[in-house]
Coordinates of C-alpha atoms and ligand atoms in Angstrom, one line a residue:
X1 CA 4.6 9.0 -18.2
X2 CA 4.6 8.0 -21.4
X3 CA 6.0 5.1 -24.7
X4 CA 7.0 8.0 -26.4
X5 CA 9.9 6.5 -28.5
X6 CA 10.4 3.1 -26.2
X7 CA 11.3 0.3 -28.5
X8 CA 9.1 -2.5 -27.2
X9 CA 9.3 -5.9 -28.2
X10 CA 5.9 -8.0 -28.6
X11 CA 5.9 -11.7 -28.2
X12 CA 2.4 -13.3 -29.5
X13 CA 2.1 -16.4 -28.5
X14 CA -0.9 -19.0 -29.6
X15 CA -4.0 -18.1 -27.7
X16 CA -7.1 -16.9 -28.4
X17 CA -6.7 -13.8 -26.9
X18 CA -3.8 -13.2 -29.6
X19 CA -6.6 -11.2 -31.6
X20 CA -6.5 -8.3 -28.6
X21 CA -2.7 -8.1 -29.3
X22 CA -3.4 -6.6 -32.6
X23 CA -5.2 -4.1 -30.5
X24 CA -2.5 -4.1 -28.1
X25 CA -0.5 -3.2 -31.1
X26 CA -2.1 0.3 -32.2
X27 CA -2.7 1.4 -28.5
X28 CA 1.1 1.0 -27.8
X29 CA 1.9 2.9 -31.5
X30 CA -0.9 5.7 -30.4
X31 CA 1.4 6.4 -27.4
X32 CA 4.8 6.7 -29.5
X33 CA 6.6 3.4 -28.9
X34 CA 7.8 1.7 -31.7
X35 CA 6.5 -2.4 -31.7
X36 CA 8.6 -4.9 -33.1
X37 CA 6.3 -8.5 -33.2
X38 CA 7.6 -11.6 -32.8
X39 CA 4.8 -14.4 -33.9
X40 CA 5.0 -18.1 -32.0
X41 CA 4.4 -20.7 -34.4
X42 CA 1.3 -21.5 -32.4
X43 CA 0.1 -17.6 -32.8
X44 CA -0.2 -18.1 -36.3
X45 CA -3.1 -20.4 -35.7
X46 CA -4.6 -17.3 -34.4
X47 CA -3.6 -14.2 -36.3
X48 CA -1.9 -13.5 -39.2
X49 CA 1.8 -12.3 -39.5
X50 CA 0.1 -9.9 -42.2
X51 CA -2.5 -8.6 -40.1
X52 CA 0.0 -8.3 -37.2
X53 CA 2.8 -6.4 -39.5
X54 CA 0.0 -4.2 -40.9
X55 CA -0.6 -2.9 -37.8
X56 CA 3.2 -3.2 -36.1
X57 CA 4.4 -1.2 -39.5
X58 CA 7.4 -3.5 -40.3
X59 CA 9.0 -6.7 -40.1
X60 CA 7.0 -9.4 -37.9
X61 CA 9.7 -12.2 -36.7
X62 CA 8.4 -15.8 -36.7
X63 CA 11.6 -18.2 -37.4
X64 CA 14.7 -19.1 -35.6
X65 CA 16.4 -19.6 -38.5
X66 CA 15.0 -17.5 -41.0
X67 CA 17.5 -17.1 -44.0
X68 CA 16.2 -13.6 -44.7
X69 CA 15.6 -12.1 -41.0
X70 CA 18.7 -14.3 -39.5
X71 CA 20.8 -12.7 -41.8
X72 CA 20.1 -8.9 -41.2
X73 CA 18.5 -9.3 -37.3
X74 CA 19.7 -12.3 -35.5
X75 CA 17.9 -13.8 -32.4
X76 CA 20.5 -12.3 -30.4
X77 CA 20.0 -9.0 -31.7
X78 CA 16.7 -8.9 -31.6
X79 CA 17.0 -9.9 -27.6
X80 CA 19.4 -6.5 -27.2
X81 CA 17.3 -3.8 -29.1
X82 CA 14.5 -3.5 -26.2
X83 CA 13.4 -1.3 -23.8
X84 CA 10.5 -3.9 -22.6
X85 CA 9.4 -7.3 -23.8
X86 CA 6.0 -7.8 -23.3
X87 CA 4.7 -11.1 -23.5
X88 CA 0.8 -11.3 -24.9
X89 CA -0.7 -13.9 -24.7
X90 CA 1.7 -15.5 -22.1
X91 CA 0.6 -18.9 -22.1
X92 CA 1.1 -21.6 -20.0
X93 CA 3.4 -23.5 -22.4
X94 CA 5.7 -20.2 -23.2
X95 CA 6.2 -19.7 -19.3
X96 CA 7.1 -23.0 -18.6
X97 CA 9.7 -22.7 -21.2
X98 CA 10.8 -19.6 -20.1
X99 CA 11.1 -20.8 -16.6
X100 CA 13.3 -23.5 -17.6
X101 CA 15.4 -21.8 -20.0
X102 CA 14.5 -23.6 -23.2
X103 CA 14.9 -21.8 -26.4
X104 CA 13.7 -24.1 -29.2
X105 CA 11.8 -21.5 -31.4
X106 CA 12.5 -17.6 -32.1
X107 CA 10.5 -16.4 -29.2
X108 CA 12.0 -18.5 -26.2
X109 CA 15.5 -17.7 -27.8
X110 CA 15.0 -14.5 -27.6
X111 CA 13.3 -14.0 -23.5
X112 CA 16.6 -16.4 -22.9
X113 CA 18.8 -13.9 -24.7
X114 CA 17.7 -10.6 -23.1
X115 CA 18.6 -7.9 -21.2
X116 CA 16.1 -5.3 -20.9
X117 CA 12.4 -6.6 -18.4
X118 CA 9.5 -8.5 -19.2
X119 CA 6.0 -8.1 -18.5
X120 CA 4.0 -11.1 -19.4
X121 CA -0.2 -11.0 -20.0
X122 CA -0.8 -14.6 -19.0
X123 CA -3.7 -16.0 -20.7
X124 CA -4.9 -19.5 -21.0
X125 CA -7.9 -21.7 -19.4
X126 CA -8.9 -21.3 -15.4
X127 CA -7.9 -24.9 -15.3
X128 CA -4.3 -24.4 -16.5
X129 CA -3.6 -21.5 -15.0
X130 CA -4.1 -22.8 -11.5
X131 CA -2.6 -26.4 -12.3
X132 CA 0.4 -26.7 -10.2
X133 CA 2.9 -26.7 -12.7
X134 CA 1.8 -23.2 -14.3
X135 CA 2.1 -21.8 -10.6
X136 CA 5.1 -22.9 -9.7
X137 CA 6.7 -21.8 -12.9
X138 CA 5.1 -18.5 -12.3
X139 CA 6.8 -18.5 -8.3
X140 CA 10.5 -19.3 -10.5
X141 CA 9.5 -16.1 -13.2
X142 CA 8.4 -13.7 -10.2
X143 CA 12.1 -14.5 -8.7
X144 CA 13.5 -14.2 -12.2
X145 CA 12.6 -10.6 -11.9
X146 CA 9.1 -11.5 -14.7
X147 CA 6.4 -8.6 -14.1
X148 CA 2.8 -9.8 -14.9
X149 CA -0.5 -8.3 -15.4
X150 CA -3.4 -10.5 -14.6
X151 CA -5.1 -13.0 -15.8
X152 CA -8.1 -11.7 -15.0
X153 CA -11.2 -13.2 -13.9
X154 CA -14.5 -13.4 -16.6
X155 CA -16.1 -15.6 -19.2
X156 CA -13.5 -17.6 -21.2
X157 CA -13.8 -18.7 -25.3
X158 CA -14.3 -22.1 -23.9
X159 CA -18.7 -21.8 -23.4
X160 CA -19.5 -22.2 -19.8
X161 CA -16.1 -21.9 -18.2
X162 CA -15.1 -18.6 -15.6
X163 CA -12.9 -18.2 -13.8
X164 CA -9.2 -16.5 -13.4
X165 CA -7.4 -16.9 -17.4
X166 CA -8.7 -13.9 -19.4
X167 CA -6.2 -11.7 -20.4
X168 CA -6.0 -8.0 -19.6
X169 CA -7.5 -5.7 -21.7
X170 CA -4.7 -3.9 -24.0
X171 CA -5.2 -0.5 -22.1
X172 CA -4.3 -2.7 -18.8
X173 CA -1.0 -3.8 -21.0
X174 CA -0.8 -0.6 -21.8
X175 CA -0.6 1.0 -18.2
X176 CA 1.5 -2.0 -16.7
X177 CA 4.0 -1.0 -19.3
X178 CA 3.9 2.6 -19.1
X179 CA 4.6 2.0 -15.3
X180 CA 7.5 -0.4 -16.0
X181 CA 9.2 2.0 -17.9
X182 CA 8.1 5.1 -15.8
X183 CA 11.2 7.0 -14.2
X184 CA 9.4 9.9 -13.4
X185 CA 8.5 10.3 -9.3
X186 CA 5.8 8.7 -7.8
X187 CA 5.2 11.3 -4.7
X188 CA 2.7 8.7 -3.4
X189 CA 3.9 5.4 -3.3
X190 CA 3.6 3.3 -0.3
X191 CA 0.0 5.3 0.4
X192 CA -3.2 3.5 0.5
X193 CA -5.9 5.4 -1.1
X194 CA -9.7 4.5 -1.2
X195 CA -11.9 6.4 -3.4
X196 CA -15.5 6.2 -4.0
X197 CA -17.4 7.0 -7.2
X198 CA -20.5 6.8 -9.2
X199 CA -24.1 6.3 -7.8
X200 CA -25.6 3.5 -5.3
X201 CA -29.0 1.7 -6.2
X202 CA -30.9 0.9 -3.4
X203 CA -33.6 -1.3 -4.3
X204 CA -37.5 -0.6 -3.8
X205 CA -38.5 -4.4 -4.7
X206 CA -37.0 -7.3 -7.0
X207 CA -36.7 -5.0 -9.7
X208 CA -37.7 -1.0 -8.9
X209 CA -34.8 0.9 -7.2
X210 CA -33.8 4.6 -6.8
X211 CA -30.6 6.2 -8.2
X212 CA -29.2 8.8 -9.5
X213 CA -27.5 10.3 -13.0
X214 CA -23.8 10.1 -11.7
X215 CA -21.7 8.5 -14.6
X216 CA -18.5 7.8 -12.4
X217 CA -16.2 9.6 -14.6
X218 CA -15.0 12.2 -12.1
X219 CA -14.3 9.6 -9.0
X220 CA -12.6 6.9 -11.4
X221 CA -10.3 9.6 -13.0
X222 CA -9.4 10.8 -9.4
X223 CA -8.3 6.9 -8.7
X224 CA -6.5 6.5 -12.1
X225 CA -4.4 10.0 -11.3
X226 CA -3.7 9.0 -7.7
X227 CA -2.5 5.6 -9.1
X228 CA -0.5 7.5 -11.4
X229 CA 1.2 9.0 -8.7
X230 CA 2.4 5.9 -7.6
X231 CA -1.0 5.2 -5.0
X232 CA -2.0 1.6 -4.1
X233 CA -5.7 2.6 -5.2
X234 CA -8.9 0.5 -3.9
X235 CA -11.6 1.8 -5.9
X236 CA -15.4 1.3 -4.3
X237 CA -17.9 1.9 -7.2
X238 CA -21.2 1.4 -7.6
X239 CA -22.9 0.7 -10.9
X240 CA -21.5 2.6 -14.0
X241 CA -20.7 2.0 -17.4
X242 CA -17.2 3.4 -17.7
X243 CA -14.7 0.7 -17.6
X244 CA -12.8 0.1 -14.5
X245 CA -9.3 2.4 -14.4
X246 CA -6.4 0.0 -15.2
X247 CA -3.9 -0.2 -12.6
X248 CA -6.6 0.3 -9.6
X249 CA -8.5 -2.5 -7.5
X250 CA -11.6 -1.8 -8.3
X251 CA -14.3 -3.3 -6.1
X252 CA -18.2 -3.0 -7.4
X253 CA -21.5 -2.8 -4.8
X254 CA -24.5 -1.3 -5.5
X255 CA -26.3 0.1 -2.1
X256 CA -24.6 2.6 0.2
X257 CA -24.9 0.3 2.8
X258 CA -22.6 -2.1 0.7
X259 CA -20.5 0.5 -0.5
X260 CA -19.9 1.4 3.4
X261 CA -19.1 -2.3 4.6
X262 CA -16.8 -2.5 1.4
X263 CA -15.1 0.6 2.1
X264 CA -14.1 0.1 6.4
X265 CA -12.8 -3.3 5.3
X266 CA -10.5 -1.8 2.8
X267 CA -9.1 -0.3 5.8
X268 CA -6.8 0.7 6.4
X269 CA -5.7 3.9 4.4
X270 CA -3.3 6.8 4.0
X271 CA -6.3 9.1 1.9
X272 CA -9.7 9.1 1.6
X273 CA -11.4 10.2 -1.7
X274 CA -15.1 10.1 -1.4
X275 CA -17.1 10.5 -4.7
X276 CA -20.2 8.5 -4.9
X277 CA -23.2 10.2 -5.2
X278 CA -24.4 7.9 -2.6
X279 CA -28.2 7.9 -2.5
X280 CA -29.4 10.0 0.9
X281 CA -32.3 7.9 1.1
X282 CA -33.5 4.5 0.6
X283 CA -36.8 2.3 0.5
X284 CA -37.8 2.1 4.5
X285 CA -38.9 -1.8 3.3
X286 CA -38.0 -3.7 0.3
X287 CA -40.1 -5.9 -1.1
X288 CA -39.1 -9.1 -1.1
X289 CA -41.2 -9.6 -4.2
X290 CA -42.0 -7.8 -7.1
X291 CA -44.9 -4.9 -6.1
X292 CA -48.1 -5.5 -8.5
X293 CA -50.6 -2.7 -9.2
X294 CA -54.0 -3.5 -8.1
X295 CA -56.6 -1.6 -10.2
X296 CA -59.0 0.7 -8.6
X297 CA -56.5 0.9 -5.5
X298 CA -54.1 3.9 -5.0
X299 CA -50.4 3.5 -5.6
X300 CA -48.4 2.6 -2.4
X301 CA -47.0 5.0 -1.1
X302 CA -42.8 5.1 -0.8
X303 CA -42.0 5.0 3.0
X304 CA -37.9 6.5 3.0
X305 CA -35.6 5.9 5.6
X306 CA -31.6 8.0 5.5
X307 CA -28.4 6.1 4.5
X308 CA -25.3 5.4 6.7
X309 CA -22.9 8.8 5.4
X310 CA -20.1 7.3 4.7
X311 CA -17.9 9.9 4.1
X312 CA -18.8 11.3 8.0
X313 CA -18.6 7.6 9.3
X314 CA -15.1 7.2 7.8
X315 CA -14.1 11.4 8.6
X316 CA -15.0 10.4 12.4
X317 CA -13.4 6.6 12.0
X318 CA -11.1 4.8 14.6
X319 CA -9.1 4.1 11.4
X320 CA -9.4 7.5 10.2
X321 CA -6.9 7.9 7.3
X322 CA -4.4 10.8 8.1
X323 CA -6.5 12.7 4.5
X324 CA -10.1 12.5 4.1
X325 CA -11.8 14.1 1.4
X326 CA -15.1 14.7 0.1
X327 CA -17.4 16.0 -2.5
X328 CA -20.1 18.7 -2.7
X329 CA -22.9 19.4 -5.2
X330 CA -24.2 22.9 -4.7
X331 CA -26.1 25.1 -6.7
X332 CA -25.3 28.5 -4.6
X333 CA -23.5 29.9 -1.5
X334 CA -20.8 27.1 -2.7
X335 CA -17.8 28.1 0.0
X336 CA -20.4 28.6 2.8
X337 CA -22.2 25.0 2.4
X338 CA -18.7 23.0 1.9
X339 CA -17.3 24.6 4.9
X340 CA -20.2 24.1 7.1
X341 CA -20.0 20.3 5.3
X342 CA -15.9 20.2 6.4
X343 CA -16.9 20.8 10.0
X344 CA -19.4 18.1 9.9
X345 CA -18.2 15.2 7.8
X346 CA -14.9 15.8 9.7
X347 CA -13.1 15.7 6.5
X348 CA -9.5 17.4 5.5
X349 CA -10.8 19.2 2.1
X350 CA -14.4 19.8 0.3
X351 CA -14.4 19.8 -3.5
X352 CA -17.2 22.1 -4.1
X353 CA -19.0 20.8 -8.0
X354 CA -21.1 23.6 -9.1
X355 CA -23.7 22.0 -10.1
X356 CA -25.8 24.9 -11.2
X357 CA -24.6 24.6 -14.8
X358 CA -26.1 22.1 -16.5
X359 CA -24.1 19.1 -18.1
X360 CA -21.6 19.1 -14.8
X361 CA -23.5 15.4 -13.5
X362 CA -23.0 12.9 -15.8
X363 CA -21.2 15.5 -18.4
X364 CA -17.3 15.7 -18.7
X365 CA -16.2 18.8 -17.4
X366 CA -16.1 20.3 -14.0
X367 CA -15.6 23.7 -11.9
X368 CA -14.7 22.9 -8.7
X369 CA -14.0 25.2 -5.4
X370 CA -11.3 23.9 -2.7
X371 CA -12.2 24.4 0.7
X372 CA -10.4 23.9 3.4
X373 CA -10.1 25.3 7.5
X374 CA -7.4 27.7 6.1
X375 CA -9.8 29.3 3.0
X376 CA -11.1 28.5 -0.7
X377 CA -9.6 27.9 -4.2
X378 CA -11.5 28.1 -6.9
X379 CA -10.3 26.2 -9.7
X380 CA -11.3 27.1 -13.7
X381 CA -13.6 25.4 -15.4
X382 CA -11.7 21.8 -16.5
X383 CA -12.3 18.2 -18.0
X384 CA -12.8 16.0 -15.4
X385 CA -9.7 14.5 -16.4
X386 CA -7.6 17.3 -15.6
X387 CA -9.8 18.2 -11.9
X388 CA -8.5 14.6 -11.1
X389 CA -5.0 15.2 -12.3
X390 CA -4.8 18.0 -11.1
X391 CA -6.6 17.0 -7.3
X392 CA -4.0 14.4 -7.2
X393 CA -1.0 16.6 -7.7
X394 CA -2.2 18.7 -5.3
X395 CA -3.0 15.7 -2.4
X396 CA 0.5 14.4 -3.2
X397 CA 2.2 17.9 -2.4
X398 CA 0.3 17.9 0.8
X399 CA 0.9 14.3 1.3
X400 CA 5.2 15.1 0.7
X401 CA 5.1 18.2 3.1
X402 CA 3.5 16.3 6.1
X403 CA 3.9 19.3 7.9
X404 CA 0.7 20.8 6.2
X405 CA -1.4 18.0 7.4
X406 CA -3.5 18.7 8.7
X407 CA -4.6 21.8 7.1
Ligands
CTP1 N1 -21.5 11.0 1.0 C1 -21.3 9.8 1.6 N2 -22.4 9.1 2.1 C2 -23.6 9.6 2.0 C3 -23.9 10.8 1.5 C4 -22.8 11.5 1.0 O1 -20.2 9.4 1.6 N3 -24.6 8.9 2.5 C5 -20.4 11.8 0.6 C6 -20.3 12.0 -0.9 O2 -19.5 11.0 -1.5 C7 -19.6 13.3 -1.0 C8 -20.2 14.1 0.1 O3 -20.5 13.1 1.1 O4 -18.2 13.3 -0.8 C9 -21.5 14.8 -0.3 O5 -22.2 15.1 0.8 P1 -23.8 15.4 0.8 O6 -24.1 15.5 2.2 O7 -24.5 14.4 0.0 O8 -23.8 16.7 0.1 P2 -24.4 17.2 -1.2 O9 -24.4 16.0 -2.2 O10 -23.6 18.3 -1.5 O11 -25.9 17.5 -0.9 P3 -26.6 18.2 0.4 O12 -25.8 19.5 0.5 O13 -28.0 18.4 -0.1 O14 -26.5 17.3 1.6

């Protein structure tokens, strides 16, 4: 998948979030396309045609009738050259024109004149964005053929207002693009997958709680690969500091037990990906209050009770999904432990971590082991990226040749 020479065409319209396009800009560049900017009047409020042609590396269009870019481009022209037309910011006064065919400045002229497809990056305030007008004009884009990526939910410019406006990040243009123009097969579209990653907190009182040093890379690469691979991807993480994957539903908790509920009623599923380091244990009571020392008296002791597994609940399921996979961090007898684990999770496949190196949790690299009923395959030591690029490949061949499922 990649922009590698795709001539993309970038509308800026006048929002606030028009400074992210100049970002948007050098991420699409990084990946080989070639950006030709067209500037609203409106955008120029917000960013410069300088700043934007700096970064583009050539002509940014702003006019309709331009003396000097009519004569050697041409609206219509510029409408023909395109493998994609993103629109970003798309706001609420661009997609109303576009849904009613007006063409009063350069860039409406040009969406009217096309022939290649759009994707817009609506951004504007909550308020407009869910006014009727906005969404029935979106309804008449979606049947004009219009792909979109978000808004997104968050904090808007305007102090105090949330809500469903902000626009997606540049990497999330990025991807939505990259898919658009994607021919290459997607071995598992149609599939549900759910994965799970990073650590659960479970809380002790108000503001102690027990956890563990798992960063999330590993289980959020898996879910970007298998969404790669053409997956519908419902990600169940707890709390990390990686960004969420673009192209993924990503859906936050922080206890096992909430990462459990969250994961049966993402049911159901084609595959099953579970990652989390989900805490074995947690505080037999919380506190509903904030536990104070007392001096002179001993400190309280920390009662434990286990965790629901959710990896077993889900491998034994009504709603089992036809692949269920899990994770194991051993230190020794790697093959013996996940296969004893395989049996008793009643999962599809073990990826044994060997853990026994340091820098494997948290760090960025992996050496996993395979195991499955029929044997083990050990795998060289890899980035995590390339475990999860490569663990998807791998699912998608068994997923294509149902006749190996299950193992
Ligand atoms: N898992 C889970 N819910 C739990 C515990 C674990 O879903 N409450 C999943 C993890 O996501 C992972 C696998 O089960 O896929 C790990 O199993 P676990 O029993 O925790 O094994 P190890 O971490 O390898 O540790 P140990 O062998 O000590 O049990």
């Amino acid at each position: 998948m990649s922009l590698k020479d795709k001539r993309i065409l970038l509308i800026i319209a006048g929002g606030i979030a028009a400074y992210k396009s100049l970002d948007l800009i050098r991420r699409l560049k990084e990946r080989g396309a070639a950006v030709t900017p067209v500037m609203t009047k409106a955008a120029e409020e917000f960013v410069t045609p300088l700043a934007v042609g700096a970064l583009s590396g050539g002509t940014v269009f702003t006019d309709l009738f331009s003396r000097t870019q009519e004569q050697d481009v041409g609206h219509i022209r510029l409408a023909r050259e395109n493998d994609l037309i993103i629109v970003a910011p798309a706001t609420a006064n661009l997609m109303a024109k576009m849904a009613h065919g007006l063409a009063d400045d350069l860039a409406s002229a040009v969406l009217l004149a096309r022939d290649c497809p759009v994707l817009l990056a609506p951004a504007m305030n909550p308020k407009m964005w869910s006014a009727p007008p906005t969404q029935r004009n979106l309804a008449t884009l979606l049947m004009d053929g219009v792909e979109t990526i978000g808004p997104m939910k968050g904090e808007m410019a305007e102090r105090g207002e949330a809500g469903k406006g902000r626009m997606a990040e540049p990497m999330e243009i990025v991807v939505a693009a990259e898919k658009r123009l994607d021919d290459s097969p997607r071995p598992l579209a149609g599939k549900h997958a759910i994965v799970t990653s990073g650590p659960t907190v479970e809380a002790i009182d108000p503001v102690r709680y027990i956890a563990n040093r798992s960063s999330g890379r590993q289980g959020h690469a898996i879910a970007a690969a298998l969404a790669r691979l053409g997956a519908q991807v419902t990600l169940v993480s707890g709390p990390v500091a990686i960004a969420d994957p673009p192209g993924v539903e990503t859906l936050h908790v922080e206890s096992a037990r909430d990462m459990l509920k969250t994961v049966e009623k993402a049911l159901p599923a084609d595959i099953a990906v579970m990652v989390a380091a989900v805490s074995d244990w947690r505080a037999a009571d919380t506190a509903q209050q904030k536990m104070k020392k007392k001096p002179g008296e001993a400190p309280p002791p920390l009662a434990l009770t286990e965790n629901p597994d959710i990896l077993k609940t889900i491998g034994h399921h009504a709603r089992r999904p036809r692949l269920v996979v899990g994770f194991a961090a051993e230190t020794r007898d790697v093959t013996a432990y996940a296969t004893d684990k395989l049996a008793r999770k009643g999962a599809d496949l073990i990826v044994a971590n060997d853990v026994s190196e340091e820098g494997v949790m948290g760090g960025g690299h992996n050496r996993v082991t395979l195991v499955t009923k029929s044997g083990a395959e050990e795998w060289p030591d890899m980035s995590k990226d390339a475990v999860a690029e490569r663990l998807a490949h791998w699912i998608a061949e068994r997923f294509v040749a149902q006749a190996s499922l299950p193992f």
